[in-house]
Short mmCIF file of C-alpha atoms and ligand atoms in Angstrom, two decimals:
data_model
loop_
_atom_site.label_atom_id
_atom_site.label_comp_id
_atom_site.label_asym_id
_atom_site.label_seq_id
_atom_site.Cartn_x
_atom_site.Cartn_y
_atom_site.Cartn_z
CA UNK A 1 32.20 -40.90 7.84
CA UNK A 2 32.54 -44.40 6.87
CA UNK A 3 35.12 -46.61 8.44
CA UNK A 4 37.25 -47.03 5.16
CA UNK A 5 36.95 -45.02 2.09
CA UNK A 6 34.32 -46.56 -0.44
CA UNK A 7 37.20 -46.81 -3.25
CA UNK A 8 40.73 -46.53 -4.23
CA UNK A 9 39.52 -43.35 -6.30
CA UNK A 10 41.98 -40.14 -5.71
CA UNK A 11 41.60 -37.01 -8.19
CA UNK A 12 44.39 -34.92 -8.42
CA UNK A 13 41.66 -31.71 -7.62
CA UNK A 14 38.24 -32.02 -6.89
CA UNK A 15 35.91 -29.36 -6.21
CA UNK A 16 32.85 -29.19 -3.77
CA UNK A 17 30.50 -26.31 -4.33
CA UNK A 18 27.99 -25.21 -1.79
CA UNK A 19 30.89 -26.09 0.90
CA UNK A 20 29.18 -23.64 3.81
CA UNK A 21 25.72 -25.58 3.20
CA UNK A 22 24.35 -28.69 5.57
CA UNK A 23 25.55 -30.98 3.00
CA UNK A 24 28.74 -29.39 2.27
CA UNK A 25 29.84 -29.18 5.58
CA UNK A 26 29.02 -32.77 6.11
CA UNK A 27 30.92 -34.07 3.07
CA UNK A 28 33.71 -31.56 3.19
CA UNK A 29 35.90 -33.91 5.44
CA UNK A 30 34.60 -36.98 4.04
CA UNK A 31 35.83 -36.32 0.31
CA UNK A 32 39.29 -35.27 1.49
CA UNK A 33 40.13 -38.71 1.30
CA UNK A 34 39.19 -39.23 -2.28
CA UNK A 35 41.20 -36.42 -3.72
CA UNK A 36 44.88 -34.65 -3.41
CA UNK A 37 43.41 -31.22 -3.46
CA UNK A 38 39.86 -30.45 -2.30
CA UNK A 39 38.84 -27.16 -3.81
CA UNK A 40 36.18 -25.79 -1.61
CA UNK A 41 33.57 -22.76 -2.95
CA UNK A 42 30.72 -20.74 -1.54
CA UNK A 43 29.31 -17.40 -1.27
CA UNK A 44 29.07 -17.83 2.55
CA UNK A 45 31.61 -18.38 4.98
CA UNK A 46 33.07 -21.62 5.38
CA UNK A 47 32.80 -23.50 8.81
CA UNK A 48 35.67 -23.80 9.71
CA UNK A 49 36.52 -20.77 7.59
CA UNK A 50 40.14 -21.75 7.34
CA UNK A 51 41.75 -24.33 4.83
CA UNK A 52 42.89 -27.47 6.36
CA UNK A 53 45.94 -29.53 4.93
CA UNK A 54 44.83 -30.69 1.13
CA UNK A 55 42.14 -28.01 0.93
CA UNK A 56 41.89 -24.44 -1.20
CA UNK A 57 39.24 -22.12 -0.36
CA UNK A 58 37.92 -20.10 -3.17
CA UNK A 59 34.89 -17.87 -2.62
CA UNK A 60 32.62 -17.53 -5.53
CA UNK A 61 29.29 -16.75 -6.58
CA UNK A 62 27.98 -18.86 -9.47
CA UNK A 63 26.10 -16.27 -11.43
CA UNK A 64 29.45 -14.65 -11.86
CA UNK A 65 30.62 -16.27 -14.95
CA UNK A 66 34.22 -14.79 -14.88
CA UNK A 67 34.78 -16.43 -11.32
CA UNK A 68 33.24 -19.38 -12.31
CA UNK A 69 35.89 -19.93 -15.14
CA UNK A 70 38.61 -19.20 -12.63
CA UNK A 71 37.27 -21.64 -10.15
CA UNK A 72 37.10 -24.85 -12.44
CA UNK A 73 40.62 -24.25 -13.37
CA UNK A 74 42.68 -27.71 -12.82
CA UNK A 75 39.64 -29.29 -11.61
CA UNK A 76 38.75 -32.72 -12.86
CA UNK A 77 35.52 -33.50 -10.99
CA UNK A 78 32.99 -31.35 -9.16
CA UNK A 79 30.22 -32.40 -6.66
CA UNK A 80 27.81 -29.34 -7.14
CA UNK A 81 25.71 -28.79 -4.26
CA UNK A 82 25.73 -24.81 -4.39
CA UNK A 83 22.61 -23.32 -5.00
CA UNK A 84 19.21 -22.09 -3.75
CA UNK A 85 18.20 -25.20 -1.58
CA UNK A 86 14.44 -24.09 -0.90
CA UNK A 87 11.51 -22.65 -2.54
CA UNK A 88 12.23 -19.07 -2.97
CA UNK A 89 11.37 -15.94 -5.26
CA UNK A 90 12.41 -16.54 -9.05
CA UNK A 91 15.51 -13.80 -8.81
CA UNK A 92 17.53 -15.90 -6.83
CA UNK A 93 16.79 -19.33 -8.07
CA UNK A 94 17.22 -17.58 -11.43
CA UNK A 95 20.93 -16.58 -10.45
CA UNK A 96 22.31 -19.52 -8.43
CA UNK A 97 20.25 -22.45 -9.96
CA UNK A 98 19.70 -21.25 -13.83
CA UNK A 99 22.67 -19.12 -14.61
CA UNK A 100 24.97 -21.14 -11.85
CA UNK A 101 24.38 -24.18 -13.91
CA UNK A 102 25.49 -22.83 -17.28
CA UNK A 103 28.11 -20.94 -15.88
CA UNK A 104 29.58 -24.33 -14.26
CA UNK A 105 29.18 -26.07 -17.31
CA UNK A 106 30.58 -23.55 -19.85
CA UNK A 107 33.62 -23.57 -17.39
CA UNK A 108 33.91 -27.15 -17.16
CA UNK A 109 33.78 -27.32 -20.78
CA UNK A 110 36.75 -24.70 -21.41
CA UNK A 111 38.84 -26.07 -18.43
CA UNK A 112 38.60 -29.62 -19.36
CA UNK A 113 36.70 -30.86 -16.27
CA UNK A 114 35.44 -34.35 -17.36
CA UNK A 115 32.59 -35.23 -14.61
CA UNK A 116 30.28 -33.71 -12.42
CA UNK A 117 27.90 -34.70 -9.58
CA UNK A 118 24.47 -32.45 -9.68
CA UNK A 119 22.86 -32.31 -6.28
CA UNK A 120 19.35 -32.40 -8.14
CA UNK A 121 16.05 -33.02 -6.09
CA UNK A 122 13.33 -34.84 -5.65
CA UNK A 123 11.07 -31.51 -6.18
CA UNK A 124 11.55 -32.14 -9.94
CA UNK A 125 9.08 -34.92 -9.49
CA UNK A 126 6.96 -33.39 -6.37
CA UNK A 127 3.52 -33.41 -8.02
CA UNK A 128 3.67 -37.12 -8.29
CA UNK A 129 1.53 -38.70 -6.04
CA UNK A 130 2.85 -40.62 -3.06
CA UNK A 131 1.00 -43.80 -4.25
CA UNK A 132 3.06 -43.66 -7.45
CA UNK A 133 6.45 -44.94 -8.53
CA UNK A 134 9.01 -42.62 -10.63
CA UNK A 135 12.20 -43.96 -12.17
CA UNK A 136 14.59 -41.94 -14.28
CA UNK A 137 12.23 -41.92 -17.22
CA UNK A 138 9.27 -40.38 -15.76
CA UNK A 139 8.32 -37.08 -17.08
CA UNK A 140 9.21 -34.08 -14.66
CA UNK A 141 6.57 -32.71 -12.75
CA UNK A 142 8.20 -29.98 -10.65
CA UNK A 143 6.40 -28.64 -7.69
CA UNK A 144 7.74 -25.05 -7.76
CA UNK A 145 10.58 -22.85 -8.78
CA UNK A 146 13.02 -24.46 -7.22
CA UNK A 147 12.02 -27.86 -8.56
CA UNK A 148 11.82 -26.19 -12.15
CA UNK A 149 15.26 -25.04 -11.85
CA UNK A 150 16.43 -28.49 -10.75
CA UNK A 151 15.07 -29.86 -13.73
CA UNK A 152 16.63 -27.09 -16.18
CA UNK A 153 19.90 -28.13 -14.38
CA UNK A 154 19.14 -32.06 -15.48
CA UNK A 155 18.57 -30.73 -18.92
CA UNK A 156 21.85 -28.64 -18.88
CA UNK A 157 23.47 -31.64 -17.61
CA UNK A 158 22.27 -33.70 -20.68
CA UNK A 159 23.28 -31.15 -23.16
CA UNK A 160 26.87 -30.91 -21.99
CA UNK A 161 27.07 -34.83 -22.13
CA UNK A 162 25.35 -35.06 -25.79
CA UNK A 163 27.20 -31.83 -27.20
CA UNK A 164 30.68 -32.09 -25.21
CA UNK A 165 30.71 -35.53 -23.54
CA UNK A 166 31.06 -33.74 -19.78
CA UNK A 167 29.61 -36.92 -17.52
CA UNK A 168 27.13 -36.05 -14.89
CA UNK A 169 25.36 -38.14 -12.43
CA UNK A 170 22.05 -36.07 -11.44
CA UNK A 171 21.19 -37.20 -7.99
CA UNK A 172 17.58 -36.40 -7.08
CA UNK A 173 18.24 -36.10 -3.41
CA UNK A 174 15.48 -37.31 -0.99
CA UNK A 175 15.77 -35.65 2.53
CA UNK A 176 19.47 -35.72 3.60
CA UNK A 177 19.48 -35.02 7.54
CA UNK A 178 20.56 -36.70 10.32
CA UNK A 179 17.51 -38.68 10.81
CA UNK A 180 13.89 -38.35 9.19
CA UNK A 181 11.73 -35.72 10.65
CA UNK A 182 8.05 -37.00 9.78
CA UNK A 183 5.95 -39.38 8.01
CA UNK A 184 7.24 -38.20 4.20
CA UNK A 185 10.95 -38.35 5.14
CA UNK A 186 10.41 -42.31 6.06
CA UNK A 187 10.30 -42.74 2.37
CA UNK A 188 12.71 -39.86 1.08
CA UNK A 189 15.41 -40.09 3.92
CA UNK A 190 19.21 -40.43 2.82
CA UNK A 191 21.61 -40.85 5.73
CA UNK A 192 25.06 -38.98 5.58
CA UNK A 193 26.85 -42.18 5.33
CA UNK A 194 24.81 -43.21 1.83
CA UNK A 195 25.03 -39.76 0.82
CA UNK A 196 28.77 -40.33 0.64
CA UNK A 197 28.33 -44.02 -0.44
CA UNK A 198 26.56 -42.26 -3.55
CA UNK A 199 28.51 -39.29 -4.19
CA UNK A 200 31.53 -41.85 -4.90
CA UNK A 201 29.88 -44.13 -6.66
CA UNK A 202 28.51 -41.28 -8.88
CA UNK A 203 32.41 -40.21 -9.17
CA UNK A 204 33.80 -43.57 -9.67
CA UNK A 205 31.77 -45.64 -11.77
CA UNK A 206 33.48 -46.12 -15.29
CA UNK A 207 30.83 -44.88 -17.46
CA UNK A 208 27.96 -42.71 -16.63
CA UNK A 209 27.16 -40.49 -19.59
CA UNK A 210 23.96 -38.11 -17.91
CA UNK A 211 22.57 -40.56 -15.35
CA UNK A 212 19.77 -39.53 -13.01
CA UNK A 213 19.52 -41.50 -9.63
CA UNK A 214 17.22 -40.75 -6.69
CA UNK A 215 19.12 -40.33 -3.63
CA UNK A 216 17.59 -42.09 -0.59
CA UNK A 217 18.99 -45.11 1.89
CA UNK A 218 17.24 -48.47 1.91
CA UNK A 219 14.32 -47.32 3.24
CA UNK A 220 11.14 -50.18 3.19
CA UNK A 221 8.64 -47.27 1.87
CA UNK A 222 9.76 -45.60 -1.52
CA UNK A 223 8.58 -43.97 -4.31
CA UNK A 224 11.41 -44.41 -6.54
CA UNK A 225 12.78 -46.90 -9.09
CA UNK A 226 16.59 -46.71 -9.48
CA UNK A 227 16.65 -50.05 -11.91
CA UNK A 228 17.89 -47.49 -14.44
CA UNK A 229 21.17 -46.55 -12.29
CA UNK A 230 22.25 -50.29 -11.41
CA UNK A 231 25.74 -49.16 -13.32
CA UNK A 232 26.59 -46.63 -10.99
CA UNK A 233 26.98 -49.59 -8.21
CA UNK A 234 25.28 -47.31 -5.43
CA UNK A 235 24.42 -49.75 -2.55
CA UNK A 236 22.69 -47.71 0.27
CA UNK A 237 23.42 -49.33 3.68
CA UNK A 238 21.25 -47.37 6.22
CA UNK A 239 17.72 -47.21 6.30
CA UNK A 240 14.83 -45.14 7.78
CA UNK A 241 13.25 -48.05 8.92
CA UNK A 242 14.25 -47.89 12.61
CA UNK A 243 12.87 -44.49 13.04
CA UNK A 244 9.36 -45.49 11.76
CA UNK A 245 7.68 -46.35 15.21
CA UNK A 246 9.17 -42.86 16.71
CA UNK A 247 8.17 -41.01 13.51
CA UNK A 248 4.63 -42.50 13.29
CA UNK A 249 3.86 -41.70 17.27
CA UNK A 250 5.01 -38.27 16.83
CA UNK A 251 2.94 -37.69 13.83
CA UNK A 252 -0.41 -40.32 14.13
CA UNK A 253 -2.95 -38.82 11.73
CA UNK A 254 -2.27 -37.49 8.41
CA UNK A 255 -4.57 -35.47 6.52
CA UNK A 256 -5.60 -37.29 3.21
CA UNK A 257 -7.05 -33.86 1.79
CA UNK A 258 -3.92 -31.87 2.23
CA UNK A 259 -1.85 -31.78 -0.90
CA UNK A 260 1.28 -32.10 1.08
CA UNK A 261 0.11 -35.20 2.34
CA UNK A 262 -0.75 -36.83 -0.96
CA UNK A 263 2.01 -35.73 -3.17
CA UNK A 264 5.83 -36.66 -3.19
CA UNK A 265 7.15 -33.13 -2.79
CA UNK A 266 5.30 -32.53 0.35
CA UNK A 267 5.17 -29.04 1.56
CA UNK A 268 6.85 -27.81 -1.30
CA UNK A 269 3.62 -28.45 -3.21
CA UNK A 270 1.94 -25.77 -1.69
CA UNK A 271 5.02 -23.21 -0.74
CA UNK A 272 5.40 -21.05 -4.07
CA UNK A 273 6.35 -17.29 -3.26
CA UNK A 274 5.91 -15.57 -6.36
CA UNK A 275 8.15 -12.45 -7.69
P1 NAI B 1 22.12 -25.53 1.83
O1 NAI B 1 21.30 -24.65 1.42
O2 NAI B 1 22.74 -25.63 3.00
O3 NAI B 1 23.22 -25.31 0.93
C1 NAI B 1 23.41 -24.57 -0.24
C2 NAI B 1 24.61 -23.99 -0.13
O4 NAI B 1 24.89 -22.84 -1.88
C3 NAI B 1 24.82 -22.91 0.48
O5 NAI B 1 26.08 -22.82 1.43
C4 NAI B 1 24.87 -21.25 -0.18
O6 NAI B 1 25.65 -20.57 0.56
C5 NAI B 1 25.49 -21.65 -1.31
N1 NAI B 1 24.70 -21.11 -2.34
C6 NAI B 1 23.62 -20.45 -2.50
N2 NAI B 1 23.58 -19.36 -3.45
C7 NAI B 1 24.79 -19.61 -4.06
C8 NAI B 1 25.10 -18.69 -4.98
N3 NAI B 1 24.41 -17.59 -5.86
N4 NAI B 1 26.67 -18.87 -5.23
C9 NAI B 1 27.22 -19.64 -4.53
N5 NAI B 1 26.81 -20.50 -3.58
C10 NAI B 1 25.62 -20.38 -3.01
O7 NAI B 1 21.38 -26.71 1.02
P2 NAI B 1 22.00 -28.20 1.38
O8 NAI B 1 20.87 -28.68 2.45
O9 NAI B 1 23.25 -28.33 2.05
O10 NAI B 1 21.87 -28.82 0.12
C11 NAI B 1 22.71 -28.77 -0.91
C12 NAI B 1 22.55 -28.88 -2.46
O11 NAI B 1 21.73 -30.42 -2.09
C13 NAI B 1 21.63 -28.00 -2.71
O12 NAI B 1 21.89 -27.90 -4.17
C14 NAI B 1 20.20 -28.52 -2.74
O13 NAI B 1 18.97 -28.00 -3.68
C15 NAI B 1 20.51 -30.03 -2.67
N6 NAI B 1 19.36 -30.93 -2.40
C16 NAI B 1 19.40 -30.91 -0.65
C17 NAI B 1 18.54 -31.90 0.07
C18 NAI B 1 18.33 -32.23 1.63
O14 NAI B 1 17.89 -32.79 1.80
N7 NAI B 1 19.59 -31.60 2.12
C19 NAI B 1 17.33 -32.50 -0.83
C20 NAI B 1 17.46 -32.54 -2.27
C21 NAI B 1 18.57 -31.68 -3.18
C1 15L B 2 15.06 -30.49 -1.18
O1 15L B 2 15.27 -30.41 -2.21
C2 15L B 2 15.57 -29.25 0.00
O2 15L B 2 16.95 -28.99 -0.39
C3 15L B 2 15.86 -29.80 1.37
O3 15L B 2 15.85 -28.72 2.11
C4 15L B 2 14.69 -30.83 2.00
O4 15L B 2 13.63 -29.95 2.16
C5 15L B 2 14.30 -31.76 0.90
O5 15L B 2 14.62 -31.57 -0.78
C6 15L B 2 13.14 -32.75 1.08
O6 15L B 2 12.49 -32.77 0.11
O7 15L B 2 12.79 -32.91 2.35
#
């Protein structure tokens, strides 16, 4: 949690989807400072399950269009974390990440919601090699059904900006955990404090249209060029660098014949459940 709020921003009602998940649980207490009412939603039970002061809890499945329409009522902005977050068979990805995105944006359009922060993923770009640098204009190269669904989600965001003026920041999150777990995450790591800084920057920048930004901390090694997202004003303050020696000692040898070592998506490039 940041010592002081990153901005004076305060929405009357902000919706957080995926509130029961790893990042949702982390952002739940952090986002309360940026709104009068934080509406929390997920299909899974929240932890803790009861609403604190200034919170509303609205369980909802992303693929349920009617329920999503109700969920967006009275909401000015959304932090959309909900959905399948790993490589899975197509059916659950189709429901949560494909149908769910269209349901979210249709509801936003009809309920007058103006801005969405979409938790996209580095796996939109997973088949780029680790010796390549990508930016917001590089063509997507998804590494599986999951990455494909996030690429679709970004297209949904673009279409709703072009046709309906709903603003989105698609954040291609790297790896957001308490600390980097392996050599790859030295390049993809996003601390929780920087996650908060990035989400708040995405919510508070005056003009975003549909912007794409890579969500990482200020890591010395990186495959991402965020120069096209400078208007968001995101300044990471953490870095994977202090963890480098420990992580390298834990994983001293890399198999350069392994597609997971060569590609930005890591193990996701070879994890592809079918069906
Ligand atoms: P998570 O899997 O812990 O949380 C996702 C939440 O979405 C879960 O609580 C789940 O119950 C909910 N959900 C799944 N299907 C649903 C459905 N059909 N209807 C309603 N809710 C549903 O994932 P995590 O780590 O918290 O990530 C949050 C978001 O950020 C996800 O969209 C993920 O794809 C994205 N992301 C996360 C990264 C990370 O490093 N944690 C990296 C890149 C992207
Ligand atoms: C993601 O998109 C996943 O949601 C998360 O579980 C991590 O695996 C992350 O990417 C990553 O690439 O490390």
